[in-house]
Tab-separated table of C-alpha atoms in Angstrom:
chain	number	residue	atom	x	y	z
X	1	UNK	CA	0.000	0.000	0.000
X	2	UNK	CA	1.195	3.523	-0.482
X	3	UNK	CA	0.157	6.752	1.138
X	4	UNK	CA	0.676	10.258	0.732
X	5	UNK	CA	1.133	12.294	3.914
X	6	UNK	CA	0.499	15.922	4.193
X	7	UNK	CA	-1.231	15.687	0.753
X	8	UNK	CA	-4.563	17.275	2.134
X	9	UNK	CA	-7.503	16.241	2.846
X	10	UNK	CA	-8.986	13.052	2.132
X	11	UNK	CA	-12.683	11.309	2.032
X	12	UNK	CA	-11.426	9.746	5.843
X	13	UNK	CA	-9.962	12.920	7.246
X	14	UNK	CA	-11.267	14.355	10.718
X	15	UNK	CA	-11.241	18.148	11.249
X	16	UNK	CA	-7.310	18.826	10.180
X	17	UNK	CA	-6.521	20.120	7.137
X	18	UNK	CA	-4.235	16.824	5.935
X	19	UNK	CA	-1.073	18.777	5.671
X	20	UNK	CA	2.288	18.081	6.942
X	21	UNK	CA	5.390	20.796	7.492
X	22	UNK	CA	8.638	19.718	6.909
X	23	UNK	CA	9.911	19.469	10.104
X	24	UNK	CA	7.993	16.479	10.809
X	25	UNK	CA	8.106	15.274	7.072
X	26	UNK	CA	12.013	14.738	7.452
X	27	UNK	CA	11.760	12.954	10.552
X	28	UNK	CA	9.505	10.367	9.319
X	29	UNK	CA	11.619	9.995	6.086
X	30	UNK	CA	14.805	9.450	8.118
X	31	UNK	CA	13.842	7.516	11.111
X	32	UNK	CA	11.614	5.095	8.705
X	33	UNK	CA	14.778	4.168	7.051
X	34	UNK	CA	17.215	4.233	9.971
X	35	UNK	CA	15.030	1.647	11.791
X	36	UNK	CA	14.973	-0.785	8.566
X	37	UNK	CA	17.965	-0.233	8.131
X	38	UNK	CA	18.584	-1.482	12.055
X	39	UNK	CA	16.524	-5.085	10.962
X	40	UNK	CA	13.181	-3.196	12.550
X	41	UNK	CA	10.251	-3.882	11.263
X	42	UNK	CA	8.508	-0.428	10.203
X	43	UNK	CA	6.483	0.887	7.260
X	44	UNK	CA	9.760	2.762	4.751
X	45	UNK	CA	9.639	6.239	3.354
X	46	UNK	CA	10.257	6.442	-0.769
X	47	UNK	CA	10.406	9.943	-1.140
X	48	UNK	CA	10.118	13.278	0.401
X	49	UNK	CA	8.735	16.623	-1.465
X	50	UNK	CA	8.080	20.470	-0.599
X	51	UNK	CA	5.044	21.407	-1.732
X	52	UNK	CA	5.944	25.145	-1.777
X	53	UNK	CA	3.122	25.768	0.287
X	54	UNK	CA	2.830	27.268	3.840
X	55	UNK	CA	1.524	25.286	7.184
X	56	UNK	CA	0.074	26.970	9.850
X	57	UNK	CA	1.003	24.821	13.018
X	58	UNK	CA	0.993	25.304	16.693
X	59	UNK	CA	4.032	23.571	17.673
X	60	UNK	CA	4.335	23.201	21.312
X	61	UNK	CA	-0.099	23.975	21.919
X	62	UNK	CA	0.841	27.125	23.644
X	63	UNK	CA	-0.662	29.378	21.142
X	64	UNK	CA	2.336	30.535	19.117
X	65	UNK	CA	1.233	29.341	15.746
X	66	UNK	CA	3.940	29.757	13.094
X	67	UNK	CA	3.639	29.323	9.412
X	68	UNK	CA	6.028	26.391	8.423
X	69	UNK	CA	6.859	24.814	5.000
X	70	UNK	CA	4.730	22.145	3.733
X	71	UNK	CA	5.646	18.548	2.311
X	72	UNK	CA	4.593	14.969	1.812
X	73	UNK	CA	5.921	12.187	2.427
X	74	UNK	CA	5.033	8.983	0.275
X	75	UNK	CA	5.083	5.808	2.420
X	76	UNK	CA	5.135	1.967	2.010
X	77	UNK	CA	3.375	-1.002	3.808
X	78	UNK	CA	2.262	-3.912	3.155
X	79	UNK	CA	-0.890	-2.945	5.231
X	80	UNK	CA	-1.718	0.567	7.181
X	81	UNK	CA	-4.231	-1.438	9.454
X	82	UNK	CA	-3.926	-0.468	12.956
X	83	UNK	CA	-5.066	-1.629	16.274
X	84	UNK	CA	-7.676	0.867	16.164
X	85	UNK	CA	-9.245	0.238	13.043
X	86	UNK	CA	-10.510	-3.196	14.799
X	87	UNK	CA	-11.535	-1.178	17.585
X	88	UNK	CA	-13.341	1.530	16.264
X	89	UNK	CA	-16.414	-0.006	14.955
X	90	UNK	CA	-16.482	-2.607	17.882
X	91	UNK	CA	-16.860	0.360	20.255
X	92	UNK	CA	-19.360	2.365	18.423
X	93	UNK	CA	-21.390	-0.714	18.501
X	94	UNK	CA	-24.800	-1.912	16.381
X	95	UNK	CA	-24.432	-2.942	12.912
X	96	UNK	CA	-21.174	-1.373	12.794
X	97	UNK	CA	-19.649	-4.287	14.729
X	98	UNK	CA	-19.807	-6.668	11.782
X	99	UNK	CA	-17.256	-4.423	10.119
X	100	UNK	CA	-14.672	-6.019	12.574
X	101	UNK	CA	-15.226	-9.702	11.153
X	102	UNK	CA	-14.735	-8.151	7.473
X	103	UNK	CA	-11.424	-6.624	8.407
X	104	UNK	CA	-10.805	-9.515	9.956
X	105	UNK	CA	-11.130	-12.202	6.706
X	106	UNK	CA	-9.819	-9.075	5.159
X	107	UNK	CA	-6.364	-9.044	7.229
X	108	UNK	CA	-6.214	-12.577	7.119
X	109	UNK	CA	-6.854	-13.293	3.362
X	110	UNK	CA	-3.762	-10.338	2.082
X	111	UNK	CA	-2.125	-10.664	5.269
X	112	UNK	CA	-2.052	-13.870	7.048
X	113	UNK	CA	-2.758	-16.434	3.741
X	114	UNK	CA	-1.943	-19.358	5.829
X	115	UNK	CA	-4.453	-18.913	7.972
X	116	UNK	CA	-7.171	-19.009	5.714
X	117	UNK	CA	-7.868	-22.874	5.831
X	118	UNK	CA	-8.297	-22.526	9.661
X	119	UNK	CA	-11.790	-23.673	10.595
X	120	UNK	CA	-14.238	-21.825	12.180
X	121	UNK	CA	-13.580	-19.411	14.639
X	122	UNK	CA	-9.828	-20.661	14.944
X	123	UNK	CA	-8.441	-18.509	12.388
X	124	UNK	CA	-8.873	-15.314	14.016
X	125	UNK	CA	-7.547	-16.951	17.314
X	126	UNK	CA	-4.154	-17.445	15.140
X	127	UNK	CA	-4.087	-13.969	14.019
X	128	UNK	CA	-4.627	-12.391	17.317
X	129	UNK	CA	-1.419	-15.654	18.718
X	130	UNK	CA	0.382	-14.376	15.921
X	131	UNK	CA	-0.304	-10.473	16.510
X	132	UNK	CA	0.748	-10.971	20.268
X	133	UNK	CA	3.922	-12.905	19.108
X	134	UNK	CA	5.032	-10.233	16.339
X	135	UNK	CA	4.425	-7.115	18.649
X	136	UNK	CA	6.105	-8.952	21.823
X	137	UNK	CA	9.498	-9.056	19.045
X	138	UNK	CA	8.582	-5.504	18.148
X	139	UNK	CA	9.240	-3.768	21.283
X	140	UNK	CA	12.119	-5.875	22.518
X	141	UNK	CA	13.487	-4.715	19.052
X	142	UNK	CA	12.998	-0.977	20.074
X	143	UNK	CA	13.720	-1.265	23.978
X	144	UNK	CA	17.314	-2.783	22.409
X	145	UNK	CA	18.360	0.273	20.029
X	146	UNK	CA	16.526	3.120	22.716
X	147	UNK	CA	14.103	3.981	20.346
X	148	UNK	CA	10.765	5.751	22.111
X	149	UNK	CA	7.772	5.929	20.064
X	150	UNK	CA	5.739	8.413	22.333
X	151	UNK	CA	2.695	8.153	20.843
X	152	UNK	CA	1.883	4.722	21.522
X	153	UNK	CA	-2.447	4.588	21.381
X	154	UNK	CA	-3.809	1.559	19.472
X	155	UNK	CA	-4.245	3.830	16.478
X	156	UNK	CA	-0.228	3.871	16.062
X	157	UNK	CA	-0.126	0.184	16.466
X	158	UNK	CA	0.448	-1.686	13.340
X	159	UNK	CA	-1.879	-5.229	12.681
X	160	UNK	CA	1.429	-6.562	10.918
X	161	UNK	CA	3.990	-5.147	14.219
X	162	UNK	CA	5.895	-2.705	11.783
X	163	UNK	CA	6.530	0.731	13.350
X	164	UNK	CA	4.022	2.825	12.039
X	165	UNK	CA	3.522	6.749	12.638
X	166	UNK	CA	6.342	9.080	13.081
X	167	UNK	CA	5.495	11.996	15.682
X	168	UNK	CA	7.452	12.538	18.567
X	169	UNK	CA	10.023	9.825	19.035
X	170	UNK	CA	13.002	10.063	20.220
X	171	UNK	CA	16.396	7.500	21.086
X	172	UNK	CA	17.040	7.122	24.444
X	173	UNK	CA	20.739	9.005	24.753
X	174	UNK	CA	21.341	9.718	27.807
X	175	UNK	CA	20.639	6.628	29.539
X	176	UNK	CA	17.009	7.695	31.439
X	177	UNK	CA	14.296	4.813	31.586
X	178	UNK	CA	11.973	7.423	32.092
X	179	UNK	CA	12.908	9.517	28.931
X	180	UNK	CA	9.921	10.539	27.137
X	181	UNK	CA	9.976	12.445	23.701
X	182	UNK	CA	6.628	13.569	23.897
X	183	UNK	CA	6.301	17.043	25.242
X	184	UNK	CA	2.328	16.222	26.413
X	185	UNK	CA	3.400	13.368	27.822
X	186	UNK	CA	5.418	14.681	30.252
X	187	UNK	CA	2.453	14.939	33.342
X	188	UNK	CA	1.842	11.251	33.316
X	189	UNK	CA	4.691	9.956	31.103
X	190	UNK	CA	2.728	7.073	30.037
X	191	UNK	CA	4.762	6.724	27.002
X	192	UNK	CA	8.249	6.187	28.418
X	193	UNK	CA	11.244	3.998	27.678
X	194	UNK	CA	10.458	1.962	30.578
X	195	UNK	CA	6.941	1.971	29.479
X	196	UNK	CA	6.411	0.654	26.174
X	197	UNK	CA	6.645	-3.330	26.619
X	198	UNK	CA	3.641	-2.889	29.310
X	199	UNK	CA	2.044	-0.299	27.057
X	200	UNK	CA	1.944	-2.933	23.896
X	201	UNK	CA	0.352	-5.530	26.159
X	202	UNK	CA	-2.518	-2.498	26.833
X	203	UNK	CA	-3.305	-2.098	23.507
X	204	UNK	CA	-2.925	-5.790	22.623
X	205	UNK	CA	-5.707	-6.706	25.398
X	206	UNK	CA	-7.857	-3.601	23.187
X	207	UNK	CA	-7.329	-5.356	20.186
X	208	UNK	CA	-8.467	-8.784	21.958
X	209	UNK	CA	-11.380	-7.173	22.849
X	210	UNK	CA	-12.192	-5.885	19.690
X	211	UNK	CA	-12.590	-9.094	18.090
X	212	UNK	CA	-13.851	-10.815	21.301
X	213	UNK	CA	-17.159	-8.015	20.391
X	214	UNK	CA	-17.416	-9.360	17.204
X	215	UNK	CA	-17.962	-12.755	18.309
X	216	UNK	CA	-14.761	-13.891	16.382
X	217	UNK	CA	-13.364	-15.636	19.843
X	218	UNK	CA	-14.758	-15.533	23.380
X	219	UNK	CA	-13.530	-13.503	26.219
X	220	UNK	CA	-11.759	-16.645	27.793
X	221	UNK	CA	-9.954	-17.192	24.213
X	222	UNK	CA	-8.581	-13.979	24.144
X	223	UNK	CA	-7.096	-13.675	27.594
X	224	UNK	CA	-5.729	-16.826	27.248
X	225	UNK	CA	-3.763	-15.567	24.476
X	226	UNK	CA	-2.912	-12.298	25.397
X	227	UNK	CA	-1.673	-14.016	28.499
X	228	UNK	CA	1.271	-15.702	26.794
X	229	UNK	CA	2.606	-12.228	25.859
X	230	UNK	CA	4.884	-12.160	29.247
X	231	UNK	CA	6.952	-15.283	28.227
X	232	UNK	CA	7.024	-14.042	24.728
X	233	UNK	CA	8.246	-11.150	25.700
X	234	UNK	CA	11.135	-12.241	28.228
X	235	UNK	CA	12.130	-14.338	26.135
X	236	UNK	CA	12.677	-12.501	23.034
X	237	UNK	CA	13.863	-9.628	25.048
X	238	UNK	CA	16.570	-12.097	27.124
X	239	UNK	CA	17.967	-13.457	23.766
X	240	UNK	CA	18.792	-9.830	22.454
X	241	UNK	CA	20.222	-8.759	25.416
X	242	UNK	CA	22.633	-12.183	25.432
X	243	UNK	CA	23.429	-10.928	21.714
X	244	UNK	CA	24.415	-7.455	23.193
X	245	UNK	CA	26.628	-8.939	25.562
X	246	UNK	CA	28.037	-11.549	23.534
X	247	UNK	CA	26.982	-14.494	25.756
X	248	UNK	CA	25.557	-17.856	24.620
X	249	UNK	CA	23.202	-17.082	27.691
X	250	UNK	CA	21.367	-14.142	29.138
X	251	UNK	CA	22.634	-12.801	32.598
X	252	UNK	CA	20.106	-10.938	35.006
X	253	UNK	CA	22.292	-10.390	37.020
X	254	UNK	CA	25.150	-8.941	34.577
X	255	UNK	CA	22.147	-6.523	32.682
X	256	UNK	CA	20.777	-4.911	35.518
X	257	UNK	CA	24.267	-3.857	36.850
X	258	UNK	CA	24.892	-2.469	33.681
X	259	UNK	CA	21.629	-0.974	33.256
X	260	UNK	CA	22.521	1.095	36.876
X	261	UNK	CA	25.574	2.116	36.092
X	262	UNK	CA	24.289	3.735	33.060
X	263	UNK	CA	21.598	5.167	34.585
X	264	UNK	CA	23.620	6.494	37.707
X	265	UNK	CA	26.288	8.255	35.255
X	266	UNK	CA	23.717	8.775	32.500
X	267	UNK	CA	25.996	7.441	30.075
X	268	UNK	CA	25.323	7.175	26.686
X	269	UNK	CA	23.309	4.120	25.378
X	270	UNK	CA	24.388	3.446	21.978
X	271	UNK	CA	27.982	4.127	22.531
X	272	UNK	CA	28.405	2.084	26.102
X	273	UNK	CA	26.818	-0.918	24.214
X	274	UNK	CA	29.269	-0.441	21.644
X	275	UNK	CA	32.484	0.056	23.172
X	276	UNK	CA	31.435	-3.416	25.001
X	277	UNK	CA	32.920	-5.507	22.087
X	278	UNK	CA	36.279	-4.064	23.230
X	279	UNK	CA	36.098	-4.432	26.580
X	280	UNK	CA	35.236	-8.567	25.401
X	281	UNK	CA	38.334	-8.691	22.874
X	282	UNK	CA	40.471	-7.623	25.594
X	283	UNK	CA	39.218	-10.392	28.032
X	284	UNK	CA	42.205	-12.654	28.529
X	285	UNK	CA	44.424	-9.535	28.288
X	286	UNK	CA	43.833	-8.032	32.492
X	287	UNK	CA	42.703	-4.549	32.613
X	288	UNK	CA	44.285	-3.709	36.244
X	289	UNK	CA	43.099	-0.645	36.864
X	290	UNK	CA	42.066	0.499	33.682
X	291	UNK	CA	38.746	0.815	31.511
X	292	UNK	CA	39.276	0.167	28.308
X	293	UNK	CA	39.269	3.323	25.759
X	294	UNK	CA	36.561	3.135	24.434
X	295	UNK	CA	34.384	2.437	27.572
X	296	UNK	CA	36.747	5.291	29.017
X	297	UNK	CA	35.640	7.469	26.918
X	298	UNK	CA	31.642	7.041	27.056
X	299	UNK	CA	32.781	7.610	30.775
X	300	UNK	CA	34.634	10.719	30.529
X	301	UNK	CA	31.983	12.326	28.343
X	302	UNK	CA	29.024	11.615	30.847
X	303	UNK	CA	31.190	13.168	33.172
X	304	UNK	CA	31.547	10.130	35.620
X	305	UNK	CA	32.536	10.410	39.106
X	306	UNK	CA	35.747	7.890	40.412
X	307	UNK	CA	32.940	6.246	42.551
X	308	UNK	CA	31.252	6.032	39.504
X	309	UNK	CA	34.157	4.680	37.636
X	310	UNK	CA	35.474	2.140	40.205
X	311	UNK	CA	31.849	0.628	40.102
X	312	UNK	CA	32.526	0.232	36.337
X	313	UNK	CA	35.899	-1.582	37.032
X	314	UNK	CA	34.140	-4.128	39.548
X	315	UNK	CA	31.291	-4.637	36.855
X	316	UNK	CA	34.135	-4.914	33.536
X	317	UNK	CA	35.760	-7.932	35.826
X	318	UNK	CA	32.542	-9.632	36.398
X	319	UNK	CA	31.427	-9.114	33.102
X	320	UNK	CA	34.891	-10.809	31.385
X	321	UNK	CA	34.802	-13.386	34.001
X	322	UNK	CA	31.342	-14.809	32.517
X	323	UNK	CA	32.856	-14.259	28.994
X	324	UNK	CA	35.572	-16.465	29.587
X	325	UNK	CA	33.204	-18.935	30.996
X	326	UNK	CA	31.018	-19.044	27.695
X	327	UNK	CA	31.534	-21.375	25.032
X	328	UNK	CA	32.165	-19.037	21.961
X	329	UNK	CA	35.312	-17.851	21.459
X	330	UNK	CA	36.148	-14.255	22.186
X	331	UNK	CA	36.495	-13.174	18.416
X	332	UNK	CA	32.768	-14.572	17.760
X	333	UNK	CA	31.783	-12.998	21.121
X	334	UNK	CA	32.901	-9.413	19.833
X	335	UNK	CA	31.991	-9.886	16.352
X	336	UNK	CA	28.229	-11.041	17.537
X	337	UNK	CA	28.434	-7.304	19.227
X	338	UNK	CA	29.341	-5.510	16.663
X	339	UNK	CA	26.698	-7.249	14.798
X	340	UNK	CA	23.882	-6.095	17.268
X	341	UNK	CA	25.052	-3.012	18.953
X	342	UNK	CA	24.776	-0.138	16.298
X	343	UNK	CA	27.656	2.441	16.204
X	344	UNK	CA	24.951	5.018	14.885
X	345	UNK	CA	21.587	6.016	15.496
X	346	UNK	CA	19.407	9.233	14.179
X	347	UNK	CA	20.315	11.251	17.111
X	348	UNK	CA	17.658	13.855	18.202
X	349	UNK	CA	20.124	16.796	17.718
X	350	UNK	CA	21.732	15.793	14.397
X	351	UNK	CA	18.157	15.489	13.126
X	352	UNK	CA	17.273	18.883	14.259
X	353	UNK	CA	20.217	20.364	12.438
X	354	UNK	CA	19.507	18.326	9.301
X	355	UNK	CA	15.751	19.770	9.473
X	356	UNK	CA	16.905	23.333	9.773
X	357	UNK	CA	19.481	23.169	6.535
X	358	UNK	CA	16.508	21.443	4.729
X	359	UNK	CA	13.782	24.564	5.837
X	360	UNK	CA	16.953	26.857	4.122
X	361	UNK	CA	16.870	24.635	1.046
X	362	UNK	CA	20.062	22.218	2.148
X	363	UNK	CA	18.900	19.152	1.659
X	364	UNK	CA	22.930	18.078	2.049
X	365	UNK	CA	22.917	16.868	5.479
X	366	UNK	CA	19.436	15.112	4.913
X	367	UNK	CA	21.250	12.632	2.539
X	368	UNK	CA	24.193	12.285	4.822
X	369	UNK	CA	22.695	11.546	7.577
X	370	UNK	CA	20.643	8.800	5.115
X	371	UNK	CA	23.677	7.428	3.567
X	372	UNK	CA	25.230	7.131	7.237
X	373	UNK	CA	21.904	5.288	8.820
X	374	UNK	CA	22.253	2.868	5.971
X	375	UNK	CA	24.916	1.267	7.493
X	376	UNK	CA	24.414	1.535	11.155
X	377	UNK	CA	26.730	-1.492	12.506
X	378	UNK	CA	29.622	-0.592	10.696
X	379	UNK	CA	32.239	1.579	11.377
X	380	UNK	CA	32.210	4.720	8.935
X	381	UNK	CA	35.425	7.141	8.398
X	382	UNK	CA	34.907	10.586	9.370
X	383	UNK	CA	31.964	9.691	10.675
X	384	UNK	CA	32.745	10.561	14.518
X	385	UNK	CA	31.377	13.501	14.450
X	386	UNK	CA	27.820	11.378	14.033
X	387	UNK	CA	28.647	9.646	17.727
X	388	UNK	CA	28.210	12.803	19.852
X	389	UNK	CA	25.781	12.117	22.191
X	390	UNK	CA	23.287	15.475	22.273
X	391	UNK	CA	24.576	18.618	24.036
X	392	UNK	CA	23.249	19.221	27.231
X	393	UNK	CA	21.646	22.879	26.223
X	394	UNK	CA	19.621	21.028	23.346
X	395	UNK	CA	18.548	18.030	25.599
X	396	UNK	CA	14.902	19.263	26.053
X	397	UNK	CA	11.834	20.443	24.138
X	398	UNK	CA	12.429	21.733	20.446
X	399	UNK	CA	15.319	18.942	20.007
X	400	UNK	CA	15.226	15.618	22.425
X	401	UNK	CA	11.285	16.338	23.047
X	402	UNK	CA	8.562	17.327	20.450
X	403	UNK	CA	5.018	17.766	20.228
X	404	UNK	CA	2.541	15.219	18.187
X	405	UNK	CA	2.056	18.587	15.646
X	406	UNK	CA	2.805	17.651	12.209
């Protein structure tokens, strides 16, 4: 399916007027491709156009409505059917509930083929299974590379579990499991890092009951299914985390340490999972005193304390302890690393600066930053630059937090 957004109006629009600025226009276009690029499931962005028009938007909602440059993005997805297309008719009820069955065989018969010779009721019961499954892999996907939706209501939840709906997202720099890039989420920040696996499982239990409505399963059938989400979930989420560590097994033990020590120096995610494949290569070598460079130098820039740091040096010797332990060999360790840690991700402030070249016609470092995202695991000469975790002064609303105003 394609769509065009910020095209105008269209036969299924509410009250907006179906534009889209720029500003929010390059985000989706890069961040679409960063995460596929990253082995994420999301819908893809083929091209991004001015329309030489001017938007009217209210960026922030505090009444200071600027005009902004218009353009559209034209998207790609196998399906745009969302969590809340199920749940819209079963909620306004009468003969509009039937439209959830037709989705339904409709779903299943583009979407889900194999299920098709199911009999009876059972092949909806295997598309919700196989809903639960995909979205469970989903987040653990996101939690694993920082990424924060912030919008996350059952309307921005994909049928198919691809990312779907760029507003306000953000990655998770500084390490904060309460970061939020949703400025109006911020009173009850009910979209946060932390927050999204328990947030899918919300909407998921909407969805259920959608369907469950529609007479397409009972109530009994659907929890029953939506309970297995919790095992699904650990246990995708414990295999990517072994991956980021480089063990043939996940360690609780080993993650949550780390997890503290980044959040009590606010280190940077992306580049402490990184420098890890280092600090694994250099296991058999004895590190005395001394954090390895790389890890160092994460360290320095969050501005770690020597409390801070000696913590790190107890944690590095457990950590290559349990590395010698494990069966692969310290090469394949590292090299399994490098293959799931990424050395680059579209950080909030080099997005903001590629937005502001692109309202003054520079559409340079909108293609450099593409070319770079392209190849997120490797490493990419000259590239450092694209490391630097966002300056403290920017680390707030306008750059590391946004409004849902497109």
């Amino acid at each position: 399916e394609v769509q065009l957004k910020g095209a105008g109006p269209t036969p299924y629009s509410r009250r907006a007027d179906g534009r889209a600025v720029l500003r929010s226009s390059v985000r989706e276009y890069l961040c679409s491709e960063a995460l596929f690029h990253l082995g994420i499931p999301t819908t893809r962005a083929l091209s991004l156009v001015g329309t030489g028009d001017g938007v009217y938007r209210d960026m922030f909602y505090n009444g200071d409505v600027k005009l902004e440059k218009g353009a559209v993005v034209c998207r790609l997805a196998p399906c745009f059917v969302r969590f809340g297309t199920f749940q819209l008719p079963a909620v306004r009820g009468g003969e509009e509930v039937g439209l959830v069955r037709k989705l339904a065989d409709y779903v299943i018969k583009h979407h889900f083929k194999d299920l098709e010779g199911e009999k009876g009721g059972r092949k909806y019961e295997r598309m919700f299974e196989r809903v639960v499954e995909d979205s469970a892999k989903l987040v653990v996907h996101w939690q694993g590379v920082g990424f924060v939706h912030g919008v996350l209501n059952t309307d921005n939840m994909s049928i198919l579990s691809l990312t779907i709906d760029y507003g306000p997202f953000g990655f998770l720099e500084r390490f904060n499991v309460n970061y939020t890039p949703n400025t109006t989420d911020v009173p009850g920040y009910r979209y946060t890092f932390k927050n999204q696996p328990q947030i899918f499982l919300w909407n998921l239990a909407q969805l259920g009951s959608a369907l469950a409505s529609a007479g397409l399963f009972d109530v009994d059938k659907g929890q029953e299914i939506l309970d297995r989400y919790g095992d699904l979930l650990t246990s995708a989420y414990e295999s990517q985390m072994a991956r980021k560590m480089g063990l043939s097994e996940y360690n609780q033990d080993l993650s949550i340490g780390l997890m503290k020590l980044m959040s009590d120096c606010r280190s940077d995610m992306t580049n402490t999972y990184r420098a890890l494949s280092q600090v694994t290569r250099m296991q058999n070598d004895g590190i005395g005193g001394e954090i390895p460079s790389k890890l160092d130098e994460v360290l320095r820039v969050a501005e770690a304390t020597e409390e801070q740091r000696e913590g790190w040096l107890e944690w590095i010797k457990e950590y290559q302890a349990l590395l010698r332990e494990d069966p692969m060999s310290a090469e394949d360790q590292a090299e399994l690393q490098d293959a799931t840690n990424p050395c680059y991700i579209l950080r909030n402030h080099l997005c903001q600066e590629a937005i502001e070249a692109a309202e003054d016609g520079d559409y340079g470092p909108v293609n450099d930053l593409l070319d770079l995202l392209r190849k997120p695991f490797e490493e990419q000469e000259g590239k450092e630059g694209y490391k630097r975790v966002v300056p403290k002064e920017l680390d707030g609303p306008g750059v590391s937090m946004l409004s849902c105003s497109s």
